[in-house]
Coordinates of C-alpha atoms in Angstrom, one line a residue:
X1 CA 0.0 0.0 0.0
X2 CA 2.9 2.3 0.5
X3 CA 4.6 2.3 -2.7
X4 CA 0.9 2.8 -4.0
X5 CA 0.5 6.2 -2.2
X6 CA 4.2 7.2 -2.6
X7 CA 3.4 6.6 -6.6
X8 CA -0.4 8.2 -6.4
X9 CA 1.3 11.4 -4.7
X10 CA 4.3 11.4 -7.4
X11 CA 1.5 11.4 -10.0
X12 CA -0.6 14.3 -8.7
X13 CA 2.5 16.5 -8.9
X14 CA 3.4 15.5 -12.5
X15 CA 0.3 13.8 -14.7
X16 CA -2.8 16.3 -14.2
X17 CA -5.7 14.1 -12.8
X18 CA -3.1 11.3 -12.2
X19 CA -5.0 9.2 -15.4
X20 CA -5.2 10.4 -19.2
X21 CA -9.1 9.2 -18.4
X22 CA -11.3 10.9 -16.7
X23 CA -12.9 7.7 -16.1
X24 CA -9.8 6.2 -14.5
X25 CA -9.2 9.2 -12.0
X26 CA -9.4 7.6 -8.8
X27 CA -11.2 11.1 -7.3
X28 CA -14.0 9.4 -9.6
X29 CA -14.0 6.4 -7.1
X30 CA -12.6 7.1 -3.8
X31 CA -10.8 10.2 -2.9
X32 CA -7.8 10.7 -0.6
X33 CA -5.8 7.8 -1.3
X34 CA -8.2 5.0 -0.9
X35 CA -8.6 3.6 -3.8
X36 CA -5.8 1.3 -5.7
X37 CA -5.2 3.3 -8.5
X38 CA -2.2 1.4 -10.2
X39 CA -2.0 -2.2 -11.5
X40 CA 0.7 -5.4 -11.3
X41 CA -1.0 -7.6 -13.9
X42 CA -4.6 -8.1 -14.6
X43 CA -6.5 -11.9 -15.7
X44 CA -10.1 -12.3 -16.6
X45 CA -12.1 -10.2 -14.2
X46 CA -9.0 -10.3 -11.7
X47 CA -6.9 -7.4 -10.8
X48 CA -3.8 -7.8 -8.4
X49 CA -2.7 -4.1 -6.9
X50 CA 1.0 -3.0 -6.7
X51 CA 0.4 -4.7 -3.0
X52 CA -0.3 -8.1 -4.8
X53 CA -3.7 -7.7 -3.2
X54 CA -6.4 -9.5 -5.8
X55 CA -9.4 -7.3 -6.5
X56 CA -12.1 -8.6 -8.8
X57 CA -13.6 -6.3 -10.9
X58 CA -17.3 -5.4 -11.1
X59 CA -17.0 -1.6 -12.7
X60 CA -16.5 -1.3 -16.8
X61 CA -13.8 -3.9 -16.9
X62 CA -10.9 -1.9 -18.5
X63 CA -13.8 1.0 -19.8
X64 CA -15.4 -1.5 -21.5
X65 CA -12.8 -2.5 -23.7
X66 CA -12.4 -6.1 -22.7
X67 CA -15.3 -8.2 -22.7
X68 CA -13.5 -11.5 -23.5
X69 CA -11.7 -10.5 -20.7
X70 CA -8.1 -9.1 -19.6
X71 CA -5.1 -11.1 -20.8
X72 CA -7.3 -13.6 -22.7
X73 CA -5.0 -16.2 -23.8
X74 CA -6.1 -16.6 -27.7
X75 CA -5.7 -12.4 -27.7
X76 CA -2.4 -12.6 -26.5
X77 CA -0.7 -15.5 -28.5
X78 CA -1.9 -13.4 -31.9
X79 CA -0.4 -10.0 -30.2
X80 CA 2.6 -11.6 -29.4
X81 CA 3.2 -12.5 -32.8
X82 CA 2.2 -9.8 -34.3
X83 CA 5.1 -8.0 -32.4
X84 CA 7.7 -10.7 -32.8
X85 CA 7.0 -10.3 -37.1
X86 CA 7.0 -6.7 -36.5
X87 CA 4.6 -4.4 -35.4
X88 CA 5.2 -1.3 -37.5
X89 CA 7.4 -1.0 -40.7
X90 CA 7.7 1.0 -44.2
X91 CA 5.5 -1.5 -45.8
X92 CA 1.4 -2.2 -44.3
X93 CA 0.4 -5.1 -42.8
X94 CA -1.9 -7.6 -44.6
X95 CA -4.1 -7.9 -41.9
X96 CA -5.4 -4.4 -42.9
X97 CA -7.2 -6.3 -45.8
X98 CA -8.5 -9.2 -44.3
X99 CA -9.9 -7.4 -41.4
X100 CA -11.5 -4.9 -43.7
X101 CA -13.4 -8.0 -46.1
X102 CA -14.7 -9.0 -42.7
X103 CA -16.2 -6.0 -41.2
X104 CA -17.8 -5.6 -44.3
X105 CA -19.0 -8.9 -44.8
X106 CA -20.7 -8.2 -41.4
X107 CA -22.2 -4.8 -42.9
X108 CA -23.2 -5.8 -46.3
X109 CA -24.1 -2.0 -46.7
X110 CA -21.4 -0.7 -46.2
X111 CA -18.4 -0.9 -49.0
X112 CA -15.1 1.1 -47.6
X113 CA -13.1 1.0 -44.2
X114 CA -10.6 3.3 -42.9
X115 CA -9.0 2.6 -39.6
X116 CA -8.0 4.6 -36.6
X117 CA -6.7 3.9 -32.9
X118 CA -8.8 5.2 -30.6
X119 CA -13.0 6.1 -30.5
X120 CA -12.4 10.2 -30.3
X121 CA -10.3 10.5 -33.2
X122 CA -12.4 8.4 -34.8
X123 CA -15.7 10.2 -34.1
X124 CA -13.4 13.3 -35.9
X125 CA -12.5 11.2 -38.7
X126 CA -15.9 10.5 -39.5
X127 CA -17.3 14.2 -39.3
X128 CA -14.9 15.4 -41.0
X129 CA -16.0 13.0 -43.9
X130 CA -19.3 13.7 -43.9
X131 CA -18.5 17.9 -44.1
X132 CA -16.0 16.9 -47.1
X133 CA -19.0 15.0 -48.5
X134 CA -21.8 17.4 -48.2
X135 CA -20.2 19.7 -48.1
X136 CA -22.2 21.7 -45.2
X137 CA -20.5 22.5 -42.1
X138 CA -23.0 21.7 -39.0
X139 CA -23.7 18.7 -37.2
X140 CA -26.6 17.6 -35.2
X141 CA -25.7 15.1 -32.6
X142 CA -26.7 12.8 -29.6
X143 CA -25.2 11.0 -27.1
X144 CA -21.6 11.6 -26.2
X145 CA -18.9 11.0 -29.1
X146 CA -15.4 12.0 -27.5
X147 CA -13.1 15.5 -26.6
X148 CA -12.0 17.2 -30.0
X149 CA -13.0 20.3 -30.9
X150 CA -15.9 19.8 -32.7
X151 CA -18.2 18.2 -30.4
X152 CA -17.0 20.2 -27.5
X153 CA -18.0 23.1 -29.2
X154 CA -21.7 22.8 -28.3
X155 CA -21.0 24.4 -25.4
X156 CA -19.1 27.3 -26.7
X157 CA -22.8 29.0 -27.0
X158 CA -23.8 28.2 -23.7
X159 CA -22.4 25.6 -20.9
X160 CA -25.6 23.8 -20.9
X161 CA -25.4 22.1 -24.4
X162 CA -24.0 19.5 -23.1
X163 CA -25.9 18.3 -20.1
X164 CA -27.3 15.8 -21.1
X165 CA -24.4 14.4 -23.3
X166 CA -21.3 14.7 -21.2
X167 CA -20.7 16.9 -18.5
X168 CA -23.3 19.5 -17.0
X169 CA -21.7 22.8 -17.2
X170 CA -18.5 21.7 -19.3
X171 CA -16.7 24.4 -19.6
X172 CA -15.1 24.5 -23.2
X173 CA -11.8 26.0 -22.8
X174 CA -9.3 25.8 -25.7
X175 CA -12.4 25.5 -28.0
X176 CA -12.3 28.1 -30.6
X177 CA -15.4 30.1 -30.3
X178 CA -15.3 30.9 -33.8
X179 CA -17.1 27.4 -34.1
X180 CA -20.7 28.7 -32.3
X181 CA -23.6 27.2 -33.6
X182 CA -21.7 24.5 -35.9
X183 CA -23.6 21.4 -33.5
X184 CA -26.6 21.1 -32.6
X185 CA -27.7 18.6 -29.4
X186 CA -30.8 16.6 -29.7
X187 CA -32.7 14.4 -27.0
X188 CA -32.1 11.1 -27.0
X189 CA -35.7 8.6 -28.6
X190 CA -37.8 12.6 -28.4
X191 CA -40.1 12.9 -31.3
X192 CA -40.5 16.6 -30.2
X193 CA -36.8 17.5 -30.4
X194 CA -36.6 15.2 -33.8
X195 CA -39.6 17.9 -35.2
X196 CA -38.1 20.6 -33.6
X197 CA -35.0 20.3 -33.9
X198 CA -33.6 17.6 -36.3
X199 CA -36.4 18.3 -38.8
X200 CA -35.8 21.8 -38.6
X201 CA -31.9 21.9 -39.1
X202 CA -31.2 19.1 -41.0
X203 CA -31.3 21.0 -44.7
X204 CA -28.3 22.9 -43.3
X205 CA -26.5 20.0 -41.7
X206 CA -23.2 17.6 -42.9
X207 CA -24.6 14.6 -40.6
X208 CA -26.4 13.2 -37.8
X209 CA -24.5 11.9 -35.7
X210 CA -26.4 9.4 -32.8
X211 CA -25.6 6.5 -30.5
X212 CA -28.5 4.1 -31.5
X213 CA -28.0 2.3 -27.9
X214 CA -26.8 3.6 -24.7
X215 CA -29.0 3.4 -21.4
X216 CA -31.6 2.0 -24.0
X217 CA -32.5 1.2 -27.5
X218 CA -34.6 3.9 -29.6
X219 CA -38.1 3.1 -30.9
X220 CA -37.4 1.2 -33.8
X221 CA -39.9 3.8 -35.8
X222 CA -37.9 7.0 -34.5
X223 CA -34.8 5.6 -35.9
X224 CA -36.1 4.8 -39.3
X225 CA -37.0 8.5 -38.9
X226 CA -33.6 9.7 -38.4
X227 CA -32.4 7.7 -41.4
X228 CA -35.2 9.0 -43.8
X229 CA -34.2 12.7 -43.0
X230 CA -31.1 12.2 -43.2
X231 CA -31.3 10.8 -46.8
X232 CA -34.1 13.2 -47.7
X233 CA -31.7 16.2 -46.4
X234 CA -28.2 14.7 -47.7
X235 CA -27.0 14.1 -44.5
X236 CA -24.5 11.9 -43.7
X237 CA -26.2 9.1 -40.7
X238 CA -23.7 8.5 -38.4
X239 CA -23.5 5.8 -35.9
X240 CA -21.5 5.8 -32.7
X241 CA -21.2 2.1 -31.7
X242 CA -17.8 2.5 -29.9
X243 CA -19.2 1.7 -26.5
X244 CA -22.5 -0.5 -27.5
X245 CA -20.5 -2.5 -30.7
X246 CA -19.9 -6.2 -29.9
X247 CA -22.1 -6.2 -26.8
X248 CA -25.3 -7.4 -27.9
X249 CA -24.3 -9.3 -30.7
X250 CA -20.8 -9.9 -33.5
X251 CA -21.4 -6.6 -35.3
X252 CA -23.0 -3.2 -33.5
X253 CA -26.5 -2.3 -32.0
X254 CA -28.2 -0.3 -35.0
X255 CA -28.2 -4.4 -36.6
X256 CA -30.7 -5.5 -34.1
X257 CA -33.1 -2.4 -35.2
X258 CA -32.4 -3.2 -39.1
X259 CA -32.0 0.7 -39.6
X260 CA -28.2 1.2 -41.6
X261 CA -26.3 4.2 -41.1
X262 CA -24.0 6.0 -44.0
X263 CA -21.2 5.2 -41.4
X264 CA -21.1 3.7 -38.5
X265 CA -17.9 3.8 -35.8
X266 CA -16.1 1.2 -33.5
X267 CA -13.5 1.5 -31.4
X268 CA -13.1 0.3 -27.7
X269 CA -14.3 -3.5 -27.7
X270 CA -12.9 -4.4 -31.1
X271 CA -9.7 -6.3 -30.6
X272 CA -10.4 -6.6 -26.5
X273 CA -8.4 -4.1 -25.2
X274 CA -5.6 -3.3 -27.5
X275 CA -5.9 0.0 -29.2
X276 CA -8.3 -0.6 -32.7
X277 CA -10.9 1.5 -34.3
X278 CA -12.7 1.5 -37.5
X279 CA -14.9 3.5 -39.7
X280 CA -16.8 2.1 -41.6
X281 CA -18.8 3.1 -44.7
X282 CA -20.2 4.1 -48.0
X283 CA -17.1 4.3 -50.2
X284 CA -17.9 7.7 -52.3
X285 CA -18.2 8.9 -48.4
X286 CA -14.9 7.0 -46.9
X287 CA -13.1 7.6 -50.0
X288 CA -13.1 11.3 -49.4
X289 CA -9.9 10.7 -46.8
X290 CA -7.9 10.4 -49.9
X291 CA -8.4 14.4 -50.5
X292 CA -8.7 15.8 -47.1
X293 CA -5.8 15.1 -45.2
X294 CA -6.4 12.3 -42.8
X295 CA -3.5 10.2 -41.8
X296 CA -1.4 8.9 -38.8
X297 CA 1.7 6.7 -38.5
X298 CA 0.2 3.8 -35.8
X299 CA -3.2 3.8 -37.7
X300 CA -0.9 1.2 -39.7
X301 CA 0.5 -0.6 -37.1
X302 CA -0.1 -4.6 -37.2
X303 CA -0.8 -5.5 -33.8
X304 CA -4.3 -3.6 -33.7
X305 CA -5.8 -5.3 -37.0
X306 CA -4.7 -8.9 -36.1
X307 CA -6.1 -8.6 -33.2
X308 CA -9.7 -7.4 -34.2
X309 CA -9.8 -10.2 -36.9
X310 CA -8.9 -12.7 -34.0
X311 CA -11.3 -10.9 -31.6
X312 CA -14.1 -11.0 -34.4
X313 CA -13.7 -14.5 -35.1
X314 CA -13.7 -15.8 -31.1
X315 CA -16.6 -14.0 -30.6
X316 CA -18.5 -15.2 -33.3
X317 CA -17.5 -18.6 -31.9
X318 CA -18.5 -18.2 -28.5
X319 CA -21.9 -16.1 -28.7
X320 CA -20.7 -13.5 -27.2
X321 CA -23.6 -10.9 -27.7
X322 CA -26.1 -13.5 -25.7
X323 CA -23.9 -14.7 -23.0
X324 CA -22.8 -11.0 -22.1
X325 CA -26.8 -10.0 -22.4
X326 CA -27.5 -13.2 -20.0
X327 CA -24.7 -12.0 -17.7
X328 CA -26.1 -8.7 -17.6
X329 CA -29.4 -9.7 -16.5
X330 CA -28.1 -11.8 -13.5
X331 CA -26.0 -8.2 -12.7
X332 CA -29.5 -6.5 -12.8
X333 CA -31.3 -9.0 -10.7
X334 CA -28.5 -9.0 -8.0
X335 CA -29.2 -5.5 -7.3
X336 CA -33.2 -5.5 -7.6
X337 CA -32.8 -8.2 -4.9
X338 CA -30.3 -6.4 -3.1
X339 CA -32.3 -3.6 -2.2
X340 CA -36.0 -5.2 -2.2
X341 CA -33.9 -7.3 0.9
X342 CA -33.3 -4.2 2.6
X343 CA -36.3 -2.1 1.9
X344 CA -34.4 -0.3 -0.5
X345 CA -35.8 1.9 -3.7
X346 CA -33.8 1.2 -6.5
X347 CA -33.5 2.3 -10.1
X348 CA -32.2 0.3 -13.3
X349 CA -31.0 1.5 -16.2
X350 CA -29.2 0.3 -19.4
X351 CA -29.1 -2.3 -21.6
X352 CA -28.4 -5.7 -19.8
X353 CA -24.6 -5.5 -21.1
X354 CA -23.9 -2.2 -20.3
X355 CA -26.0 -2.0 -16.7
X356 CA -26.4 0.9 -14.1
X357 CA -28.1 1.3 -10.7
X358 CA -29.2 4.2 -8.5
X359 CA -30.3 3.3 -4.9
X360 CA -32.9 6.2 -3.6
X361 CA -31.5 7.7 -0.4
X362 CA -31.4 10.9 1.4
X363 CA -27.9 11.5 -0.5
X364 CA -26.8 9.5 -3.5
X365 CA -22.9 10.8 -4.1
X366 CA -22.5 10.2 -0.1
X367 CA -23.9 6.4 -1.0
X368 CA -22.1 5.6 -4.2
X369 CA -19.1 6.8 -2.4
X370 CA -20.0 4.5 0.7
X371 CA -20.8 1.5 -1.6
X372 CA -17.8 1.6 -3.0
X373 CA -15.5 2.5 -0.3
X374 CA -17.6 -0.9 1.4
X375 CA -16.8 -2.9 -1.7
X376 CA -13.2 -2.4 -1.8
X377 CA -12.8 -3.9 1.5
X378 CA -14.9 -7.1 0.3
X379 CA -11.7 -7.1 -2.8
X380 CA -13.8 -5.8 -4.8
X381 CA -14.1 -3.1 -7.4
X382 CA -17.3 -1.4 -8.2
X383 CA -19.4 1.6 -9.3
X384 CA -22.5 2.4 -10.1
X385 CA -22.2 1.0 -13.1
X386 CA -21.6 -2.8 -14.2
X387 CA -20.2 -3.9 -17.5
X388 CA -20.9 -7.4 -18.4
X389 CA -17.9 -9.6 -19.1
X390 CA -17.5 -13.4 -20.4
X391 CA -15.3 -14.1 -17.2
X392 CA -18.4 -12.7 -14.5
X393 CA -19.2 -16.5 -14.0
X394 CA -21.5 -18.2 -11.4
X395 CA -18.5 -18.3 -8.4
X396 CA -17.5 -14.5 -8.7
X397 CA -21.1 -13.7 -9.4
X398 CA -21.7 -15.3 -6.1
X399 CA -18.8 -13.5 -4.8
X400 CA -20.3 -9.9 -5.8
X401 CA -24.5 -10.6 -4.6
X402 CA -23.0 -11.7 -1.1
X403 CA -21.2 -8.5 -1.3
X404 CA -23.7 -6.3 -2.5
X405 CA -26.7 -7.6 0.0
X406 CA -24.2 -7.1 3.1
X407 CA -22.9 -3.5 2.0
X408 CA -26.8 -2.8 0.7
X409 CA -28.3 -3.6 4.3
X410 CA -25.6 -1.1 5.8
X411 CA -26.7 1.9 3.2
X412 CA -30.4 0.6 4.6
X413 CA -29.5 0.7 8.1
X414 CA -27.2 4.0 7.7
X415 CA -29.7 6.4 5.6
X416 CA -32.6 5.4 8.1
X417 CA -30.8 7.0 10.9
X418 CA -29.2 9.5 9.1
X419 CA -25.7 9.3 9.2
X420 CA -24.3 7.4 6.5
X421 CA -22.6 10.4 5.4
X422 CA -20.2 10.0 8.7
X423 CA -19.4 6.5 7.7
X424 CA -17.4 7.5 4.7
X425 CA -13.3 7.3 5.5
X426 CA -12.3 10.0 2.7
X427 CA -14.4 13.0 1.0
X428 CA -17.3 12.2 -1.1
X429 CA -16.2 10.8 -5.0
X430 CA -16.6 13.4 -7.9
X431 CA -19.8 12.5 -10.2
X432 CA -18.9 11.6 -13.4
X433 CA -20.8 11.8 -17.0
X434 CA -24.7 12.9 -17.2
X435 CA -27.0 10.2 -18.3
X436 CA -26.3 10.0 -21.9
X437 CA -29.0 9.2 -23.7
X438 CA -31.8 10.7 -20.8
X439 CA -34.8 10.0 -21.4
X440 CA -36.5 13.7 -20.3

């Protein structure tokens, strides 16, 4: 535990935040030194601290980037190699093709690919795209799609674009204000706001740009909508399937619903934790790179494209979508009976793979905070939040209800009387994202 702290304090003085994510700062968990921060090694849903202490882990698992699992074994041998023959060279590495013939075989509508590293730049990738294309300069947008410039800029007009995307009052410094009014938010599965808004400004629009799953899927109707103005309007129909892709099923969410975008994005899940990202799309849109400058040196590296193809392929195998959705649903009824145990009002949200909870009490950051403070000392880490993972089987599943219905009847017991709030050993976490897709 020492040589954690001694590192966590080294940190604070030199990395702002300590993490490059805002969703690994561990003021986002448990302030003042309490929770592990750093790693050793990491196996399945098993996490050993610089302390060799074993944690399991019941958050996002990695973000949400590894739902095979950390350090799966078939992942690894194909990474290895793909390092040992040479991760990055003058020439490109064949895997480029074959991973490109399969995504598209998966989205027969689609007829280009372009790849990228990470879901951000990709999200910018495929913007700027659809401006080259259109050659219109606004976006209407939903959901939350990443830091660059323009997405950020929504709040460059007022601090409350983004509430309901991202961050209430995000404060858009470094954002050129010269790029007012280019997005425009819409809610989230709101026929009003799709008249009022995405009806009204589509004309003048380069894309929409939507998560078709987040907290929940769309009517099926209001995203056929979205697709006929976008073609009615020539706007490009972007989807954002970096963090809903590969949970439900070997492809992305928007398949399920049968509605196709003009592109659609991937990034976190696709090669299960090493860095991989795709765009996919309509070649006359895709090929547009090719006169714009887009390019970047590791967007040809091997080890990212053999390991999506492998990823891809082991998923297919092992029905992934349905066992992470079953998973999900025992995550869900853990907490439901949780808190019906101890008299408890709880809320439920997401899709089963990507599941959230909110327990009603007189303070909800001072419970969070206490849950997971109460969780860590059971060796495991937790949130609010629960991303299903092929490696949550029946024993640590086990593990986790006996955890949550002991820590569950001491938030009961605690915001009866009032003083839960005295019970926590550091400050109160910092709140993270809005709901992203809310339903108001």
């Amino acid at each position: 535990m020492k040589n954690f702290i001694k590192l966590h304090n080294k940190a604070k003085k030199i990395i702002p935040g300590v993490s490059q994510l805002l969703g690994k700062r561990p003021d986002m968990y448990l302030p003042g030194n309490k929770w592990p921060t750093y790693y050793s090694k990491a196996k399945g849903v098993t996490i050993w601290g610089l302390d060799g202490k074993k944690y399991l882990d019941f958050t996002m698992v990695g973000i949400g980037t590894s739902v095979l699992g950390y350090s799966d074994t078939d992942m690894n041998k194909i990474a290895i190699k793909a390092i040992k023959s040479g991760s990055m060279t003058t020439l490109n590495p064949p895997e480029d093709v074959k991973l490109a013939e399969e995504l598209l075989k998966i989205h027969p509508w689609a007829t280009s690919v372009k790849y990228a590293r990470t879901g951000g730049e990709s999200m910018s990738v495929a913007v700027r795209l659809s401006r080259a294309y259109t050659k219109k300069e606004k976006i209407l947008f939903c959901g939350y799609h990443g830091w660059h410039d323009w997405y950020l800029s929504a709040n460059v007009s007022s601090k409350k674009k983004l509430d309901n995307h991202l961050l209430p009052g995000l404060e858009p410094l470094g954002v050129p204000k010269k790029l007012k009014g280019t997005v425009i938010p819409f809610k989230f599965n709101d026929w009003e706001d799709l008249n009022k808004v995405v009806k009204k400004n589509a004309k003048n629009c380069a894309a929409i740009v939507f998560e078709p799953c987040r907290e929940y899927f769309p009517q099926k109707k209001y995203l056929k909508e979205l697709r006929k103005i976008a073609t009615q309007n020539n706007c490009v129909l972007i989807f954002d399937e970096i963090t809903s892709g590969w949970r439900i099923n070997t492809g992305g969410a928007h398949q399920k619903l049968k509605v196709n975008p003009d592109i659609v994005v991937y990034g976190k899940t696709i090669a299960n934790g090493i860095p991989m990202a795709a765009i996919i799309g309509k070649k006359e849109i895709i090929s547009l790179s090719l006169k714009t400058f887009i390019s970047s040196a590791f967007w040809t590296e091997r080890v990212g494209p053999a390991c999506a193809l492998a990823f891809i392929k082991k998923h297919r195998k092992l029905n992934a979508g349905k066992k992470l959705d079953i998973i999900g649903k025992k995550i869900k009824k853990i907490w439901i009976n949780a808190a019906k145990k101890n008299n408890l009002k709880i809320e439920i949200q997401g899709i089963n793979p990507l599941a959230s909870f909110k327990l009603i009490t007189k303070d909800w950051p001072a419970t969070i905070t206490y849950f997971i403070q109460e969780m860590l000392k059971r060796n495991i880490l937790a949130s609010d939040r629960c991303y299903a993972n092929l490696n949550h089987n029946s024993r640590v599943l086990n593990l986790y209800k006996k955890a949550c219905e002991e820590v569950f009847k001491k938030i009961s017991e605690l915001d009866n009387k009032g003083t839960l709030k005295s019970h926590l050993e550091g400050p109160i976490k910092q709140m993270g994202f809005a709901r992203l897709t809310s339903k108001n």
